[in-house]
Coordinates of C-alpha atoms in Angstrom, one line a residue:
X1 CA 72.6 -170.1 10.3
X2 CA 72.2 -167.1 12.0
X3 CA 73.5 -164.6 9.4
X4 CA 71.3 -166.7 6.7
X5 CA 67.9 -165.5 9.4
X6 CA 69.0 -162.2 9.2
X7 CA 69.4 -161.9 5.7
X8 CA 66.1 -163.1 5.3
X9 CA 64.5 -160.7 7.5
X10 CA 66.3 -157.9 5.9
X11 CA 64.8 -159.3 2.6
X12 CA 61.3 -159.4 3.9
X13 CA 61.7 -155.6 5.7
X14 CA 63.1 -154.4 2.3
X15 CA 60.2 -156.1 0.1
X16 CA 57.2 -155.0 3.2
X17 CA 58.5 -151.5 2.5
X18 CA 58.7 -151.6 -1.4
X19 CA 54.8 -153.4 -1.1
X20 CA 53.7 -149.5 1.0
X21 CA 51.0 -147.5 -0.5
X22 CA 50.2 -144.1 -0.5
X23 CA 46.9 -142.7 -0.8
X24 CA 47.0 -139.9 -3.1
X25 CA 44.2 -136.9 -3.5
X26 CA 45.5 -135.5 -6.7
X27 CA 48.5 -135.3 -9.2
X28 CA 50.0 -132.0 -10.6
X29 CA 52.3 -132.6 -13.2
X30 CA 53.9 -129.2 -14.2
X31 CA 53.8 -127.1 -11.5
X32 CA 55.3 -124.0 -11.2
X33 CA 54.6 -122.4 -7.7
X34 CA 55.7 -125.6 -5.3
X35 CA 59.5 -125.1 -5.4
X36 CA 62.1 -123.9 -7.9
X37 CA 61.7 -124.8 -11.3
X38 CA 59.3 -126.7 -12.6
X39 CA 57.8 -129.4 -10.5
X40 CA 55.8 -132.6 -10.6
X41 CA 53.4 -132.3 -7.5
X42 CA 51.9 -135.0 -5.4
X43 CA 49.4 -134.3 -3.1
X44 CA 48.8 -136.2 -0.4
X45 CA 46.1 -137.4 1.6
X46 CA 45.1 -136.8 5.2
X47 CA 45.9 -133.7 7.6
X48 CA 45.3 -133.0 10.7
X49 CA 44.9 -129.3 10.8
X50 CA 41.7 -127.7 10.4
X51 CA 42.7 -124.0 8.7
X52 CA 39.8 -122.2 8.5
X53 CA 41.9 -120.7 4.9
X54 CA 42.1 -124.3 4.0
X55 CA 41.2 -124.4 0.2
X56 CA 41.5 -128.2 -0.1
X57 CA 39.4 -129.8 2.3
X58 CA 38.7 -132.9 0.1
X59 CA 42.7 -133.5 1.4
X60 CA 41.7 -134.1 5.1
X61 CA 40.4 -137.5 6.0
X62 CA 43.3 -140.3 6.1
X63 CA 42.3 -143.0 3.3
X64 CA 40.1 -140.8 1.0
X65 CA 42.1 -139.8 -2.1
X66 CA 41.3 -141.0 -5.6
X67 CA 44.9 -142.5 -5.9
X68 CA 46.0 -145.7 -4.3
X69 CA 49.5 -146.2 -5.5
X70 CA 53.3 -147.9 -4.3
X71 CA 56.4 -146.0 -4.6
X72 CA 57.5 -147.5 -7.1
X73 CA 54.9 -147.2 -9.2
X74 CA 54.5 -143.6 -8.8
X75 CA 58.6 -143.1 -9.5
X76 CA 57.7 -144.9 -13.2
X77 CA 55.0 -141.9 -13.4
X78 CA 57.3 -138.8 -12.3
X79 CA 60.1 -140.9 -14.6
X80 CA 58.3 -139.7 -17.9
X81 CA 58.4 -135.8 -17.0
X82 CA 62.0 -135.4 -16.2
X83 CA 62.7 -134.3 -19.6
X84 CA 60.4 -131.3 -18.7
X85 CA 61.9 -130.4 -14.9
X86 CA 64.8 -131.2 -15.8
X87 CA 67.8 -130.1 -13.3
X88 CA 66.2 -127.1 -12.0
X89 CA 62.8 -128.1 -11.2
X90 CA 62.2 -131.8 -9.2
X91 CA 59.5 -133.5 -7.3
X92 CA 57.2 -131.6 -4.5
X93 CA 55.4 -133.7 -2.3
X94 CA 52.5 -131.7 -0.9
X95 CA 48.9 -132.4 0.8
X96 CA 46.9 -132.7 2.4
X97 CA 49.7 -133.2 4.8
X98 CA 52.8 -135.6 3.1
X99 CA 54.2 -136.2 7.1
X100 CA 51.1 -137.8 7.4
X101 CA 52.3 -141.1 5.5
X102 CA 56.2 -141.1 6.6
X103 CA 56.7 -144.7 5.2
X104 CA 55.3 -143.7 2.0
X105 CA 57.1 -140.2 1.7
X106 CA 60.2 -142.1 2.5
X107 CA 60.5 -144.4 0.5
X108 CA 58.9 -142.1 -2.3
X109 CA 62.1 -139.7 -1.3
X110 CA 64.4 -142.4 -1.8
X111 CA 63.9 -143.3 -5.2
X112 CA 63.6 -140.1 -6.1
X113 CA 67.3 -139.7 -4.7
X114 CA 68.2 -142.5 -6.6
X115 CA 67.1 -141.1 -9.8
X116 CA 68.9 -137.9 -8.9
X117 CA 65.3 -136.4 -8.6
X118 CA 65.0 -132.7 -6.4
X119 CA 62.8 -133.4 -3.6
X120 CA 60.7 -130.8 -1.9
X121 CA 58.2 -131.6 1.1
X122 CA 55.5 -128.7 1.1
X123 CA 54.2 -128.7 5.0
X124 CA 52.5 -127.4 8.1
X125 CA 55.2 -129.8 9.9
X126 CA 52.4 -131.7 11.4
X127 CA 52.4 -135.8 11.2
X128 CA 54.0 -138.8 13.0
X129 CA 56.6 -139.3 15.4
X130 CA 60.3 -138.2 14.0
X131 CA 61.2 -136.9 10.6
X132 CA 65.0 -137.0 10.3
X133 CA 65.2 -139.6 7.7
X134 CA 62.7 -138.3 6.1
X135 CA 64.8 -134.9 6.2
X136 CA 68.0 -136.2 5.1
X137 CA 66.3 -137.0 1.4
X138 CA 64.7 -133.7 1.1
X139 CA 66.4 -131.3 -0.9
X140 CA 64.0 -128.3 0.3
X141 CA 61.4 -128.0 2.7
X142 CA 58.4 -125.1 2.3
X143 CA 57.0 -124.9 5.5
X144 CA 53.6 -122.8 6.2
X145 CA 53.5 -120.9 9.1
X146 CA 50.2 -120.5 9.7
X147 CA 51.5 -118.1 12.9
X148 CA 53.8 -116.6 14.8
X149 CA 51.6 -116.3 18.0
X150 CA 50.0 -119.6 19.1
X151 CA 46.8 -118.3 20.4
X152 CA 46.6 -116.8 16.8
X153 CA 47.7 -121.0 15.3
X154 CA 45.3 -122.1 17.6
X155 CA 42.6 -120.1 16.1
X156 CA 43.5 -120.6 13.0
X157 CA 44.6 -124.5 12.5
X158 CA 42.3 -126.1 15.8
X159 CA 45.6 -127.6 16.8
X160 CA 48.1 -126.6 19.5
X161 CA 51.5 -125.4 17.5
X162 CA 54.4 -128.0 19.7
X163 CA 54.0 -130.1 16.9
X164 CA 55.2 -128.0 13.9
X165 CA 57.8 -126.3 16.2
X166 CA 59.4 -129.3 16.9
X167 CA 59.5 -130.0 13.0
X168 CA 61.2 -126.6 12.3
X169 CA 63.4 -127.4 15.0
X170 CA 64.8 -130.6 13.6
X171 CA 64.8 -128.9 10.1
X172 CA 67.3 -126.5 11.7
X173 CA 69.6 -129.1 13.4
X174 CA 69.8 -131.1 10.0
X175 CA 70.5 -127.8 8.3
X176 CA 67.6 -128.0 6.0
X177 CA 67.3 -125.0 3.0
X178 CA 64.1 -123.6 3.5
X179 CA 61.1 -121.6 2.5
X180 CA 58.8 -119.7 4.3
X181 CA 55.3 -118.9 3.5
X182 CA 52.3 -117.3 5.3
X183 CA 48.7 -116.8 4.0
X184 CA 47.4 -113.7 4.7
X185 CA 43.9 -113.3 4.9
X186 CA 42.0 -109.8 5.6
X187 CA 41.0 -108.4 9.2
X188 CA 42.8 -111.2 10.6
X189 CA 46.8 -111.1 9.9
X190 CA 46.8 -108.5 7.6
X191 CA 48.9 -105.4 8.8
X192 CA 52.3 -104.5 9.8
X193 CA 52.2 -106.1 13.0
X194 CA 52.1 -109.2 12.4
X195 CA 54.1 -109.3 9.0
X196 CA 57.3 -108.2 11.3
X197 CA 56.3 -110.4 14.0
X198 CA 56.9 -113.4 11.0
X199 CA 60.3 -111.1 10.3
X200 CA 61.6 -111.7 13.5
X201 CA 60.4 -114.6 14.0
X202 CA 62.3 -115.6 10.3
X203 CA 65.8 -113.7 11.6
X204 CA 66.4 -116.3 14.2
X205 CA 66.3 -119.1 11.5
X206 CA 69.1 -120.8 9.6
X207 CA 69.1 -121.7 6.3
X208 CA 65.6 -119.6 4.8
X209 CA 65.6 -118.5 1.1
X210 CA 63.1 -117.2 0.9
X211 CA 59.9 -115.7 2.7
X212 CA 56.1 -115.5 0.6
X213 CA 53.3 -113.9 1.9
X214 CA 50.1 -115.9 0.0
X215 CA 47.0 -113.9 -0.5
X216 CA 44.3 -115.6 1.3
X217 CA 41.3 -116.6 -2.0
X218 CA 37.8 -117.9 -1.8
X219 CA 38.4 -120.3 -4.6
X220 CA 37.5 -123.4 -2.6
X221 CA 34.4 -122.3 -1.1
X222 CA 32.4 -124.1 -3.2
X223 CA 34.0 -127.4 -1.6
X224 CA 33.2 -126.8 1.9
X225 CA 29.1 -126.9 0.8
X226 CA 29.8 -130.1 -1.6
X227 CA 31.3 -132.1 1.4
X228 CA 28.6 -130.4 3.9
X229 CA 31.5 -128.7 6.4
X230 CA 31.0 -125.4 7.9
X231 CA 32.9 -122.7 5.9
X232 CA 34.0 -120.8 8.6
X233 CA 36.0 -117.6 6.9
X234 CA 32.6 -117.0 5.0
X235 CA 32.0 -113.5 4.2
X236 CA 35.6 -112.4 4.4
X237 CA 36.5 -111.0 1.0
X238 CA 39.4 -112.2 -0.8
X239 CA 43.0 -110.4 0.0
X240 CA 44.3 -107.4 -2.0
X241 CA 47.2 -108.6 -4.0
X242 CA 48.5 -105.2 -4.3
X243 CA 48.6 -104.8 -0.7
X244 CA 49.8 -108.4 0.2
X245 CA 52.9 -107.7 -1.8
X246 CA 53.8 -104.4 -0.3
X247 CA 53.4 -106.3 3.2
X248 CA 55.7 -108.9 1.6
X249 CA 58.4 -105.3 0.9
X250 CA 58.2 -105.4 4.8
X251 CA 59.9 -108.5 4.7
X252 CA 63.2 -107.7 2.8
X253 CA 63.7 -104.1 4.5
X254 CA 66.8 -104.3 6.4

């Protein structure tokens, strides 16, 4: 009698995770920039960071995004284009923040697994509680330092940077394959200095493939005044992209 209860409840946990939703801003369905190959990208809703770069504010508030969907469901979507990503491209899971619905992402990650799908997680490392399981499905993790010093990530995201430090840690104790990226946006991280200061702070990782220095644009300006929130980089001028790829030299000088 016993074994028969635990069956059951291990039916019911099973079918109260397959029943999750995700809440879902927007859908990407070839993109190239979010992980090798060609990608089908997900964006999440929700974040708690406040980057004053942020180009996607619609992304923040939990509950708000125009898709309401189960993991399942969405696996029958990303299904159709695997003709197109084939081998070398996969699925990205970006936001928003994806951390910020674990029992989504996971089970999203698991199907994806079972359909022998890549998996990337693009994140600032900020969510809920622990991440490992959610880990040992991801195939690559981008993670976005915002920066190095955390008076600077302070500034810059309104959050304090324990969080996302203990993220990277537990990236590095599951061995994750990484990539780095930093936007860098004029007059504020924008020279030498801090450029090596990500270097070094890169050369004590495990596991990083690579290292991309994003020029910091205005495109989402417009957003800020739509939604009635203080743009708060306004007046700073878009970054040179000539210039934010020499920083990016800096990076791969030995």
């Amino acid at each position: 009698m016993k074994e028969k209860i635990k069956i059951k409840e291990k039916a019911n946990l099973q079918n109260c995770k397959s029943q999750v939703k995700g809440n879902i801003s927007s859908i990407e369905s070839m993109g190239l920039v979010d992980g090798p190959g060609i990608r089908y990208v997900v964006f999440l809703q929700g974040c708690k960071l406040r980057c004053k770069y942020c180009h996607n504010p619609e992304t923040w508030i939990e509950g708000k995004g125009k898709i309401t969907i189960t993991p399942k469901e969405l696996i029958e979507k990303i299904k159709k284009f695997k003709n197109y990503f084939g081998k070398d491209g996969g699925v990205t899971f970006s936001g928003g923040e994806p951390l910020r619905q674990p029992e989504f992402l996971l089970e999203c990650l698991k199907l994806c697994k079972e359909e022998g799908i890549h998996t990337t997680i693009d994140t600032a490392g900020v969510g809920f509680g622990e991440y490992q399981e959610i880990l040992q499905y991801t195939d690559l993790v981008i993670l976005d330092i915002k920066a190095v010093d955390k008076i600077l990530y302070l500034d810059l995201t309104g959050q304090e940077n324990s969080i996302y430090l203990k993220f990277l840690n537990d990236c590095q104790k599951l061995g994750k394959k990484m990539w780095l990226r930093q936007v860098i946006v004029p007059g504020i991280n924008d020279d030498e200095e801090h450029v090596m200061e990500l270097k070094k702070f890169a050369s004590k990782l495990k596991n990083i493939e690579r290292i991309e220095l994003l020029p910091y644009k205005t495109i989402g300006e417009h957003k800020y005044k739509d939604l009635g929130i203080a743009y708060r980089l306004e007046g700073v001028p878009e970054m040179d992209e000539k210039k934010c790829k020499e920083l990016e030299k800096l990076l791969k000088k030995t």
